[in-house]
């Protein structure tokens, strides 16, 4: 079945540092890929998405590129802020009969001033 | 408007109580979902509704009973829960079933069973 693997956390960075959170996936067919963010005590917010190979999703300074050859969708940001502290989930959704969103285990990011 | 609204935000209930969680979206989405999220874990799918009909039940105990009164509303009825059912319950919706479009999530209901 479909699966998503993302790097273990927590990740602790100083403000203005460069962020990479690795994500790889296993799926049949042509899934869409997503990054969701969850701030403490809140629900999930869609951060960015990519629907086909070589698409780049971007939002709020975050970027991720859909790499079919390496089955990866790594999240990057050039300069993190304290307000970016949250848990980040990589996820996929496949077309076809089974409709669920498959999540990675989540990576907690802590940004210190 | 990409908002999914859940009420209540917090709920404390005893093991003999009956309560309901509510979810509403006005995006015209025809697929709606209930997820359960335990601390430091990803969300786990519980139920999927497609065009107001239950299409997926992930072997959820019968003490959880979903209901979809119309295309905008989704309820989760709770009865005789156990303390281990304490979790964040998330509602989500997506444009169409059987597609790979994104799902939009609500803020969740933090449920504590005492």
Short mmCIF file of C-alpha atoms in Angstrom, two decimals:
data_model
loop_
_atom_site.label_atom_id
_atom_site.label_comp_id
_atom_site.label_asym_id
_atom_site.label_seq_id
_atom_site.Cartn_x
_atom_site.Cartn_y
_atom_site.Cartn_z
CA UNK A 1 0.00 0.00 0.00
CA UNK A 2 0.88 3.68 -0.05
CA UNK A 3 3.28 5.00 2.58
CA UNK A 4 5.17 8.16 3.50
CA UNK A 5 8.47 8.32 5.37
CA UNK A 6 9.78 11.53 6.81
CA UNK A 7 12.79 12.39 8.91
CA UNK A 8 12.63 11.94 12.63
CA UNK A 9 12.48 15.03 14.77
CA UNK A 10 12.63 17.14 16.65
CA UNK A 11 14.58 19.55 14.51
CA UNK A 12 15.96 22.55 16.38
CA UNK A 13 17.22 25.53 14.40
CA UNK A 14 18.24 29.06 15.14
CA UNK A 15 16.22 31.86 13.63
CA UNK A 16 17.19 32.61 9.99
CA UNK A 17 18.73 29.17 9.50
CA UNK A 18 18.01 27.04 6.43
CA UNK A 19 15.43 24.29 6.84
CA UNK A 20 15.17 20.94 5.11
CA UNK A 21 12.74 18.22 6.17
CA UNK A 22 13.13 15.07 4.12
CA UNK A 23 10.14 13.13 2.83
CA UNK A 24 10.00 10.07 0.60
CA UNK A 25 6.98 8.10 -0.50
CA UNK A 26 5.88 4.77 -1.88
CA UNK A 27 2.75 4.73 -4.00
CA UNK A 28 1.28 3.17 -7.09
CA UNK A 29 -0.07 5.39 -9.79
CA UNK A 30 0.21 9.18 -9.72
CA UNK A 31 -0.43 10.57 -6.26
CA UNK A 32 -0.63 14.20 -5.27
CA UNK A 33 1.80 15.23 -2.54
CA UNK A 34 1.21 17.66 0.30
CA UNK A 35 2.82 19.29 3.28
CA UNK A 36 0.55 20.06 6.19
CA UNK A 37 1.52 22.11 9.26
CA UNK A 38 0.08 21.77 12.75
CA UNK A 39 0.67 24.52 15.28
CA UNK A 40 0.37 23.62 18.96
CA UNK A 41 -3.20 22.88 19.98
CA UNK A 42 -4.58 23.36 16.47
CA UNK A 43 -5.77 21.39 13.48
CA UNK A 44 -3.88 20.76 10.26
CA UNK A 45 -3.34 23.49 7.71
CA UNK A 46 -2.41 22.76 4.14
CA UNK A 47 0.97 24.39 3.58
CA UNK A 48 1.64 23.47 -0.04
CA UNK A 49 0.93 20.85 -2.66
CA UNK A 50 2.17 19.38 -5.92
CA UNK A 51 0.06 17.27 -8.22
CA UNK A 52 2.53 15.90 -10.77
CA UNK A 53 6.19 15.17 -11.32
CA UNK A 54 8.51 18.21 -11.32
CA UNK A 55 5.80 20.48 -9.90
CA UNK A 56 7.05 22.85 -7.24
CA UNK A 57 4.67 23.80 -4.46
CA UNK A 58 5.37 26.98 -2.53
CA UNK A 59 3.76 29.05 0.20
CA UNK A 60 4.96 31.45 2.93
CA UNK A 61 8.60 30.96 1.89
CA UNK A 62 8.36 27.17 2.02
CA UNK A 63 9.01 25.10 -1.11
CA UNK A 64 8.92 21.44 -2.11
CA UNK A 65 9.47 19.79 -5.49
CA UNK A 66 7.76 16.57 -6.59
CA UNK A 67 10.63 14.28 -7.64
CA UNK A 68 9.28 11.12 -9.19
CA UNK A 69 12.70 9.66 -9.96
CA UNK A 70 13.69 9.74 -6.28
CA UNK A 71 10.09 9.50 -4.94
CA UNK A 72 10.79 12.50 -2.75
CA UNK A 73 9.08 15.73 -1.71
CA UNK A 74 11.51 17.49 0.64
CA UNK A 75 10.37 20.66 2.39
CA UNK A 76 12.74 23.64 2.39
CA UNK A 77 12.78 27.19 3.65
CA UNK A 78 15.65 29.61 3.29
CA UNK A 79 15.27 31.48 6.58
CA UNK A 80 13.08 30.14 9.38
CA UNK A 81 11.34 32.26 11.98
CA UNK A 82 10.27 31.49 15.52
CA UNK A 83 6.68 31.52 14.27
CA UNK A 84 7.48 28.51 12.04
CA UNK A 85 7.76 26.29 15.12
CA UNK A 86 5.21 23.53 14.55
CA UNK A 87 4.82 19.91 13.47
CA UNK A 88 5.10 19.31 9.73
CA UNK A 89 3.40 16.34 8.06
CA UNK A 90 4.25 15.08 4.60
CA UNK A 91 1.26 13.39 2.98
CA UNK A 92 -0.02 11.89 -0.23
CA UNK A 93 -3.37 11.14 -1.74
CA UNK A 94 -3.79 8.72 -4.58
CA UNK A 95 -6.51 8.76 -7.18
CA UNK A 96 -8.72 5.75 -7.57
CA UNK A 97 -11.03 3.97 -5.21
CA UNK A 98 -9.38 4.53 -1.85
CA UNK A 99 -9.78 8.10 -0.77
CA UNK A 100 -7.70 8.53 2.32
CA UNK A 101 -4.79 10.89 2.87
CA UNK A 102 -1.68 8.93 3.88
CA UNK A 103 0.47 10.82 6.38
CA UNK A 104 4.07 10.56 7.44
CA UNK A 105 4.82 10.45 11.15
CA UNK A 106 5.39 14.20 11.42
CA UNK A 107 8.50 16.24 12.16
CA UNK A 108 8.52 18.72 15.00
CA UNK A 109 10.41 21.93 14.23
CA UNK A 110 11.55 24.23 17.00
CA UNK A 111 13.08 27.56 16.04
CA UNK A 112 14.95 29.41 18.76
CA UNK A 113 15.68 33.17 18.72
CA UNK B 1 -13.26 30.28 1.73
CA UNK B 2 -11.40 27.06 2.58
CA UNK B 3 -12.79 26.68 6.06
CA UNK B 4 -13.95 23.58 7.86
CA UNK B 5 -15.61 24.48 11.15
CA UNK B 6 -15.75 22.09 14.08
CA UNK B 7 -17.65 22.42 17.34
CA UNK B 8 -17.04 22.21 20.18
CA UNK B 9 -13.35 23.01 20.41
CA UNK B 10 -13.01 21.15 23.70
CA UNK B 11 -15.19 18.45 25.24
CA UNK B 12 -14.96 16.56 28.52
CA UNK B 13 -17.33 13.64 28.92
CA UNK B 14 -17.88 10.77 31.28
CA UNK B 15 -17.89 7.17 30.17
CA UNK B 16 -21.68 6.95 30.42
CA UNK B 17 -22.40 10.18 28.55
CA UNK B 18 -23.70 10.67 25.03
CA UNK B 19 -22.28 13.61 23.09
CA UNK B 20 -21.88 14.71 19.48
CA UNK B 21 -19.14 16.42 17.52
CA UNK B 22 -20.16 18.66 14.64
CA UNK B 23 -18.41 19.65 11.43
CA UNK B 24 -19.51 22.05 8.72
CA UNK B 25 -18.09 23.13 5.36
CA UNK B 26 -19.51 25.42 2.69
CA UNK B 27 -17.04 24.74 -0.10
CA UNK B 28 -19.36 22.39 -1.98
CA UNK B 29 -17.11 19.46 -1.18
CA UNK B 30 -18.67 16.04 -1.65
CA UNK B 31 -16.24 13.99 0.44
CA UNK B 32 -16.02 14.40 4.21
CA UNK B 33 -13.85 12.59 6.73
CA UNK B 34 -13.34 11.95 10.43
CA UNK B 35 -9.81 11.45 11.69
CA UNK B 36 -8.52 10.69 15.17
CA UNK B 37 -5.16 12.03 16.30
CA UNK B 38 -3.35 10.92 19.43
CA UNK B 39 -0.53 13.02 20.88
CA UNK B 40 2.65 13.07 18.80
CA UNK B 41 1.09 10.85 16.14
CA UNK B 42 -0.26 11.53 12.65
CA UNK B 43 -4.02 11.56 12.09
CA UNK B 44 -5.68 8.18 11.58
CA UNK B 45 -8.67 7.83 9.29
CA UNK B 46 -11.93 6.74 10.92
CA UNK B 47 -14.73 7.32 8.38
CA UNK B 48 -15.24 8.63 4.85
CA UNK B 49 -18.50 9.96 3.45
CA UNK B 50 -18.93 10.31 -0.30
CA UNK B 51 -22.01 12.17 -1.54
CA UNK B 52 -23.52 11.88 1.96
CA UNK B 53 -23.13 8.10 2.04
CA UNK B 54 -20.72 6.24 4.27
CA UNK B 55 -18.11 4.73 1.98
CA UNK B 56 -15.30 3.77 4.36
CA UNK B 57 -15.34 2.67 8.00
CA UNK B 58 -11.84 1.82 9.18
CA UNK B 59 -13.07 -0.82 11.65
CA UNK B 60 -14.04 1.83 14.17
CA UNK B 61 -15.82 0.61 17.35
CA UNK B 62 -19.59 1.09 17.35
CA UNK B 63 -19.39 3.53 20.24
CA UNK B 64 -18.48 6.02 17.48
CA UNK B 65 -21.41 6.63 15.13
CA UNK B 66 -21.04 9.00 12.17
CA UNK B 67 -23.87 10.81 10.46
CA UNK B 68 -24.02 13.03 7.38
CA UNK B 69 -27.36 14.91 7.41
CA UNK B 70 -26.57 16.85 4.24
CA UNK B 71 -23.67 17.74 1.97
CA UNK B 72 -22.39 20.47 4.32
CA UNK B 73 -22.67 18.77 7.69
CA UNK B 74 -20.95 15.84 9.35
CA UNK B 75 -21.60 14.62 12.88
CA UNK B 76 -19.84 12.10 15.09
CA UNK B 77 -22.04 10.68 17.84
CA UNK B 78 -20.22 9.39 20.90
CA UNK B 79 -21.56 6.93 23.46
CA UNK B 80 -19.98 4.87 26.22
CA UNK B 81 -16.45 5.96 25.36
CA UNK B 82 -13.33 4.78 27.13
CA UNK B 83 -10.49 6.94 28.51
CA UNK B 84 -8.26 5.69 25.69
CA UNK B 85 -10.61 7.41 23.24
CA UNK B 86 -9.32 10.75 24.48
CA UNK B 87 -7.73 12.44 21.45
CA UNK B 88 -8.02 15.27 18.95
CA UNK B 89 -10.82 14.54 16.50
CA UNK B 90 -10.38 16.17 13.13
CA UNK B 91 -12.93 16.67 10.40
CA UNK B 92 -11.81 17.16 6.81
CA UNK B 93 -13.37 17.64 3.41
CA UNK B 94 -12.24 17.38 -0.19
CA UNK B 95 -13.74 18.39 -3.48
CA UNK B 96 -14.54 15.00 -4.91
CA UNK B 97 -14.14 11.42 -3.79
CA UNK B 98 -11.89 9.16 -5.84
CA UNK B 99 -9.54 11.97 -6.79
CA UNK B 100 -6.16 13.07 -5.50
CA UNK B 101 -7.19 16.60 -4.58
CA UNK B 102 -6.21 18.09 -1.25
CA UNK B 103 -8.20 17.68 1.93
CA UNK B 104 -8.97 20.67 4.13
CA UNK B 105 -9.00 20.13 7.87
CA UNK B 106 -10.85 21.77 10.70
CA UNK B 107 -9.30 22.94 13.96
CA UNK B 108 -10.39 19.78 15.71
CA UNK B 109 -12.26 18.89 18.88
CA UNK B 110 -10.04 18.03 21.85
CA UNK B 111 -11.94 15.21 23.58
CA UNK B 112 -11.20 14.05 27.11
CA UNK B 113 -13.02 11.00 28.47
CA UNK B 114 -13.05 10.75 32.26
#
